[in-house]
Coordinates of C-alpha atoms in Angstrom, one line a residue:
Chain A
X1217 CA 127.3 113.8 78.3
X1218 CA 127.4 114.2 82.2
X1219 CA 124.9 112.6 84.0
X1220 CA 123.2 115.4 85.2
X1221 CA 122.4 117.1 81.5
X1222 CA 121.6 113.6 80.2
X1223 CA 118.3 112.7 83.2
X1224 CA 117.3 116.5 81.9
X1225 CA 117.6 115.4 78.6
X1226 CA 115.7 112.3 79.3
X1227 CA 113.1 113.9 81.6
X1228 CA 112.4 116.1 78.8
X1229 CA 111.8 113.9 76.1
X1230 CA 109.6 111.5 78.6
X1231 CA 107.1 113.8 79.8
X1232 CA 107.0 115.7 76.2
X1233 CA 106.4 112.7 74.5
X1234 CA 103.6 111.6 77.4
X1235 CA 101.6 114.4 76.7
X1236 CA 101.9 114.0 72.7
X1237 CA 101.7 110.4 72.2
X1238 CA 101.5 108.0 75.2
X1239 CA 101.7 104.9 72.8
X1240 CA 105.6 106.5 71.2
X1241 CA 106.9 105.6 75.5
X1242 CA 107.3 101.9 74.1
X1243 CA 110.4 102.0 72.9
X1244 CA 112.1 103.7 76.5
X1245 CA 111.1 100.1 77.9
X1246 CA 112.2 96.3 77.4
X1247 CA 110.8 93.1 78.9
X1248 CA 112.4 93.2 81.9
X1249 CA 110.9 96.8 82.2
X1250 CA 108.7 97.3 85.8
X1251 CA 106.3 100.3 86.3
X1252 CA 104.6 100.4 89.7
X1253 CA 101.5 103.0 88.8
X1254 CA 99.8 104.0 91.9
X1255 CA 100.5 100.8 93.8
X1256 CA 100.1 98.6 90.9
X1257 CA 102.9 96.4 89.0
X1258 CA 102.7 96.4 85.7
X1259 CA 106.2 94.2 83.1
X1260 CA 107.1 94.4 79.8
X1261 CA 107.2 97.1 77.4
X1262 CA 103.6 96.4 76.0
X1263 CA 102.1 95.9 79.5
X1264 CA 103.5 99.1 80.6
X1265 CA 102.4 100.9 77.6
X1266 CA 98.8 99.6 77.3
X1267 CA 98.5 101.2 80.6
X1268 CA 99.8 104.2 79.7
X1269 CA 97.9 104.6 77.2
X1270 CA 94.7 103.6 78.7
X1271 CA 94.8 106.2 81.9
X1272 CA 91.7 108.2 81.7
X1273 CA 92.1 111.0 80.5
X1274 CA 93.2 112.5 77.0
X1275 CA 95.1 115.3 77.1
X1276 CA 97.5 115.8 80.1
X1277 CA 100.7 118.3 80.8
X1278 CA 103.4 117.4 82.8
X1279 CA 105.5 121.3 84.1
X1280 CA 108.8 119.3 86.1
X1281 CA 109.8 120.9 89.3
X1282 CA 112.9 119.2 90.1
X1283 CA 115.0 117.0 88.3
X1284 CA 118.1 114.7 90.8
X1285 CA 120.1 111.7 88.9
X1286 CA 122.4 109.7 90.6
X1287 CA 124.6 106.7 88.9
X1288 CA 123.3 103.0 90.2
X1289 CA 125.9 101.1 90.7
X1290 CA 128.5 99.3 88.2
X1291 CA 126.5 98.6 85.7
X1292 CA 126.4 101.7 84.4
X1293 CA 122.9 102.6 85.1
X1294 CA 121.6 105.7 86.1
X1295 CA 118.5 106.9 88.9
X1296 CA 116.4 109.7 87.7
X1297 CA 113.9 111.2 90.5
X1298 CA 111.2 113.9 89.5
X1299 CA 109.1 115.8 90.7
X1300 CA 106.3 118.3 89.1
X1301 CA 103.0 118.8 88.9
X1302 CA 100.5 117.0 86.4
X1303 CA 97.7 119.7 84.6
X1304 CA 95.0 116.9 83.2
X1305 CA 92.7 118.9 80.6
X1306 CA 89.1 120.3 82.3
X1307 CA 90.9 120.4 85.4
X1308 CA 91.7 123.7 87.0
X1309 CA 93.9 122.5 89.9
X1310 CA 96.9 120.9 89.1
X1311 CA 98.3 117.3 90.9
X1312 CA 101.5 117.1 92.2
X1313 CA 103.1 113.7 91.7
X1314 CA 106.5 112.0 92.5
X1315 CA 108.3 109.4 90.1
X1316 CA 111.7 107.9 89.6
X1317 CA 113.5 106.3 86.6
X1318 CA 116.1 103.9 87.0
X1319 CA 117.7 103.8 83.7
X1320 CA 120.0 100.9 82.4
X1321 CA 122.2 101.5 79.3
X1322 CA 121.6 99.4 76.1
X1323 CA 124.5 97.5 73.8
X1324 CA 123.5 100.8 71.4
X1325 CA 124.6 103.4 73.8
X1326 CA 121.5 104.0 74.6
X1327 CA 119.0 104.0 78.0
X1328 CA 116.0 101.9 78.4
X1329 CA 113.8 102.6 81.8
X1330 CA 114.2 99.3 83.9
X1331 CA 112.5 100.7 86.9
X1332 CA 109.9 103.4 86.6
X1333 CA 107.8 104.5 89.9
X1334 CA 105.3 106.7 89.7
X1335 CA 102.8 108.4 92.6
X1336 CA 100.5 111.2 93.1
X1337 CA 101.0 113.5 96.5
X1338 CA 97.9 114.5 97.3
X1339 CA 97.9 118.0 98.3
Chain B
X1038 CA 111.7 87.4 103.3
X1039 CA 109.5 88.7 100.2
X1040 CA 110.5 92.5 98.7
X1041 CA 107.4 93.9 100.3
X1042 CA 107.5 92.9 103.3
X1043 CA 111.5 93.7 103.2
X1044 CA 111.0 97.1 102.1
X1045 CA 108.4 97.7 104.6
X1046 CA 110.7 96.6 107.3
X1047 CA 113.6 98.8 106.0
X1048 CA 111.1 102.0 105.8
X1049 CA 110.1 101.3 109.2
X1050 CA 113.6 100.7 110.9
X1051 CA 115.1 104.0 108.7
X1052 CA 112.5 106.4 109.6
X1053 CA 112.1 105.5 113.8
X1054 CA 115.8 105.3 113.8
X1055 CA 115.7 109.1 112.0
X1056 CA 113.4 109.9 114.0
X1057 CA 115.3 108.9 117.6
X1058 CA 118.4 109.3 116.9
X1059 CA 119.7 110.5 113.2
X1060 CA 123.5 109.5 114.4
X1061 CA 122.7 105.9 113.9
X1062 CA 121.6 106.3 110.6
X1063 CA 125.4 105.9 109.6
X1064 CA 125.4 101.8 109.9
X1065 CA 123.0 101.6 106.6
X1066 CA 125.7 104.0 104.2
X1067 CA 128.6 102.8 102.8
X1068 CA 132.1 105.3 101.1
X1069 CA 130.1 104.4 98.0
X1070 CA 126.5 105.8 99.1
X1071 CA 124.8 108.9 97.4
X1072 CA 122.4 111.1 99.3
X1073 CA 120.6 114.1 97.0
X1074 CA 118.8 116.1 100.1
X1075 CA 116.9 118.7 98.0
X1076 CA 119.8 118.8 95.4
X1077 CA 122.5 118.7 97.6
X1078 CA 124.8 115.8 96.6
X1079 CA 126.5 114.2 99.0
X1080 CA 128.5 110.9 98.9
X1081 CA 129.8 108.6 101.4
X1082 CA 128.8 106.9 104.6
X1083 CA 130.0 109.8 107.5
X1084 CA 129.3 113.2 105.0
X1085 CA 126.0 111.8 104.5
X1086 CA 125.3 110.9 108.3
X1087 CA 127.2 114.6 108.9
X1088 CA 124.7 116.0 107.0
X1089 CA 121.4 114.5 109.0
X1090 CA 122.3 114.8 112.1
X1091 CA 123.6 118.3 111.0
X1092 CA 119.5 119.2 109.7
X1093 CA 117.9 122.6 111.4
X1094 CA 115.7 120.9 113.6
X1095 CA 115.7 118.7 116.7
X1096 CA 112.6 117.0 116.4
X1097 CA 110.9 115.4 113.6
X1098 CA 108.4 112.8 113.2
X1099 CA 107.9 111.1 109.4
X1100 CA 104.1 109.2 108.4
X1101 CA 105.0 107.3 105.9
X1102 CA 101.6 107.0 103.5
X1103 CA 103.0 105.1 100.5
X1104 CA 105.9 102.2 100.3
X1105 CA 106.8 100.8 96.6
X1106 CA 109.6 98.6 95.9
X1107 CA 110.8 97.0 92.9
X1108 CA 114.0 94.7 92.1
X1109 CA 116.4 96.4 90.5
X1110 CA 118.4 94.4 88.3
X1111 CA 120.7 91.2 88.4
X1112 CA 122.7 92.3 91.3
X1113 CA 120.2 91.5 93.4
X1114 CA 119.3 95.4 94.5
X1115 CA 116.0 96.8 95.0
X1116 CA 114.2 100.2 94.9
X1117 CA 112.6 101.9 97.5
X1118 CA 109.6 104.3 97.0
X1119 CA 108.1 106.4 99.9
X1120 CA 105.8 109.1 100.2
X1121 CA 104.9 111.1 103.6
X1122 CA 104.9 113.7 105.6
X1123 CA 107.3 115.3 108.1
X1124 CA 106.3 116.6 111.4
X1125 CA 108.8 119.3 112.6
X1126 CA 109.0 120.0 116.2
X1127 CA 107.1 123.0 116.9
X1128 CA 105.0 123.4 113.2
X1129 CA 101.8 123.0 113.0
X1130 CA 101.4 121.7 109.1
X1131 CA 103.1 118.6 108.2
X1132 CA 105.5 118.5 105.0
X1133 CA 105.4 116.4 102.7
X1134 CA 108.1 114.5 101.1
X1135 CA 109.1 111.5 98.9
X1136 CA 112.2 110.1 99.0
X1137 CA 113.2 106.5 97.3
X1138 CA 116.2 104.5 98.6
X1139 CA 118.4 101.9 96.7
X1140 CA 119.3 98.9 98.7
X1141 CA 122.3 96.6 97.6
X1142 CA 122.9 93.4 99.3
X1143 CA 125.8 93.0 101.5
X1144 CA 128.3 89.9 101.8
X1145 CA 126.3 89.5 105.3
X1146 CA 122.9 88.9 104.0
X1147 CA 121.9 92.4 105.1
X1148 CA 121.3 95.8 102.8
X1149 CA 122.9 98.6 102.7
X1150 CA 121.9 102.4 101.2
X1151 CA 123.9 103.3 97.7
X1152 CA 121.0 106.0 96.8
X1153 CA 119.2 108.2 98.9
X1154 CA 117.2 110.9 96.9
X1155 CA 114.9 113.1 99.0
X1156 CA 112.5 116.0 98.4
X1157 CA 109.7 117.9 99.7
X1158 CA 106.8 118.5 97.8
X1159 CA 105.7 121.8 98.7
X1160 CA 102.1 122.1 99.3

């Protein structure tokens, strides 16, 4: 799969599964995992999906603007870099917001989100 | 010299140097650097320098408003997370932008850019 229809394929499945089931992310991170939320720093897979899962608000959409990967380094990992615009429910006016993936490939041939960055652009 | 106050520092020195004088910006790429300027990919040290200094506009000035960073695995690389706007000679509305950088460590101690993704969120 080449690198650019994989991060789509990725990106997809993130923000799909977001806005169904914040609590199913867990499995896209490890211990090593970092999410920086808004300024904040948040490890581990359970850390990173308690807060996930306790944003405020219920229902959200994520519609993706753009979608750049680039490959990290040796390793085999894998930079994803969105951005879109986040709908959350009783809100008319959408929220633009940045974020970026790095992904790191599992013994499975798999990808697990080492790095996750995520920001709102104020408009 | 802690990752926050290191990527600070590197934010700082990138964007007054982009903003003085883009040419210079070629000492922080390497052949193996990436920069995806609103989906244009384009690899190595003097393409990628080419391509700034080569930008439609003379002038620019960059606020930065938000700086993340985050280590980014064992080989001692770190991530790069800004938000800001961009001041265009002779515009009267600021654009804004993210872009994230990823830093690898150099035999000298220093850092050097392998990914450069950068967009502007269009208000």
């Amino acid at each position: 799969m080449d690198p650019d229809a994989l991060s789509k394929a990725f990106v997809e499945h993130y923000y799909s599964t977001f806005d169904a089931n914040r609590a199913a992310l867990a499995g896209l991170y490890q211990e090593a995992s970092m999410l920086t939320f808004e300024g904040q720093k948040i490890q581990g897979a359970q850390n990173i999906t308690d807060k996930l899962a306790g944003l405020p608000f219920q229902q959200c959409q994520h519609q993706i603007t753009t979608v750049d990967c680039q490959p990290s380094g040796p390793a085999g990992g894998m930079i994803v870099f969105v951005s879109g615009n986040l709908l959350l429910a009783g809100e008319q006016h959408p929220l633009k917001f940045s974020q970026m993936f790095h992904l790191m490939p599992t013994p499975q041939g798999s990808f697990y989100v080492l790095n996750d960055l995520f920001r709102l652009n104020y408009a």
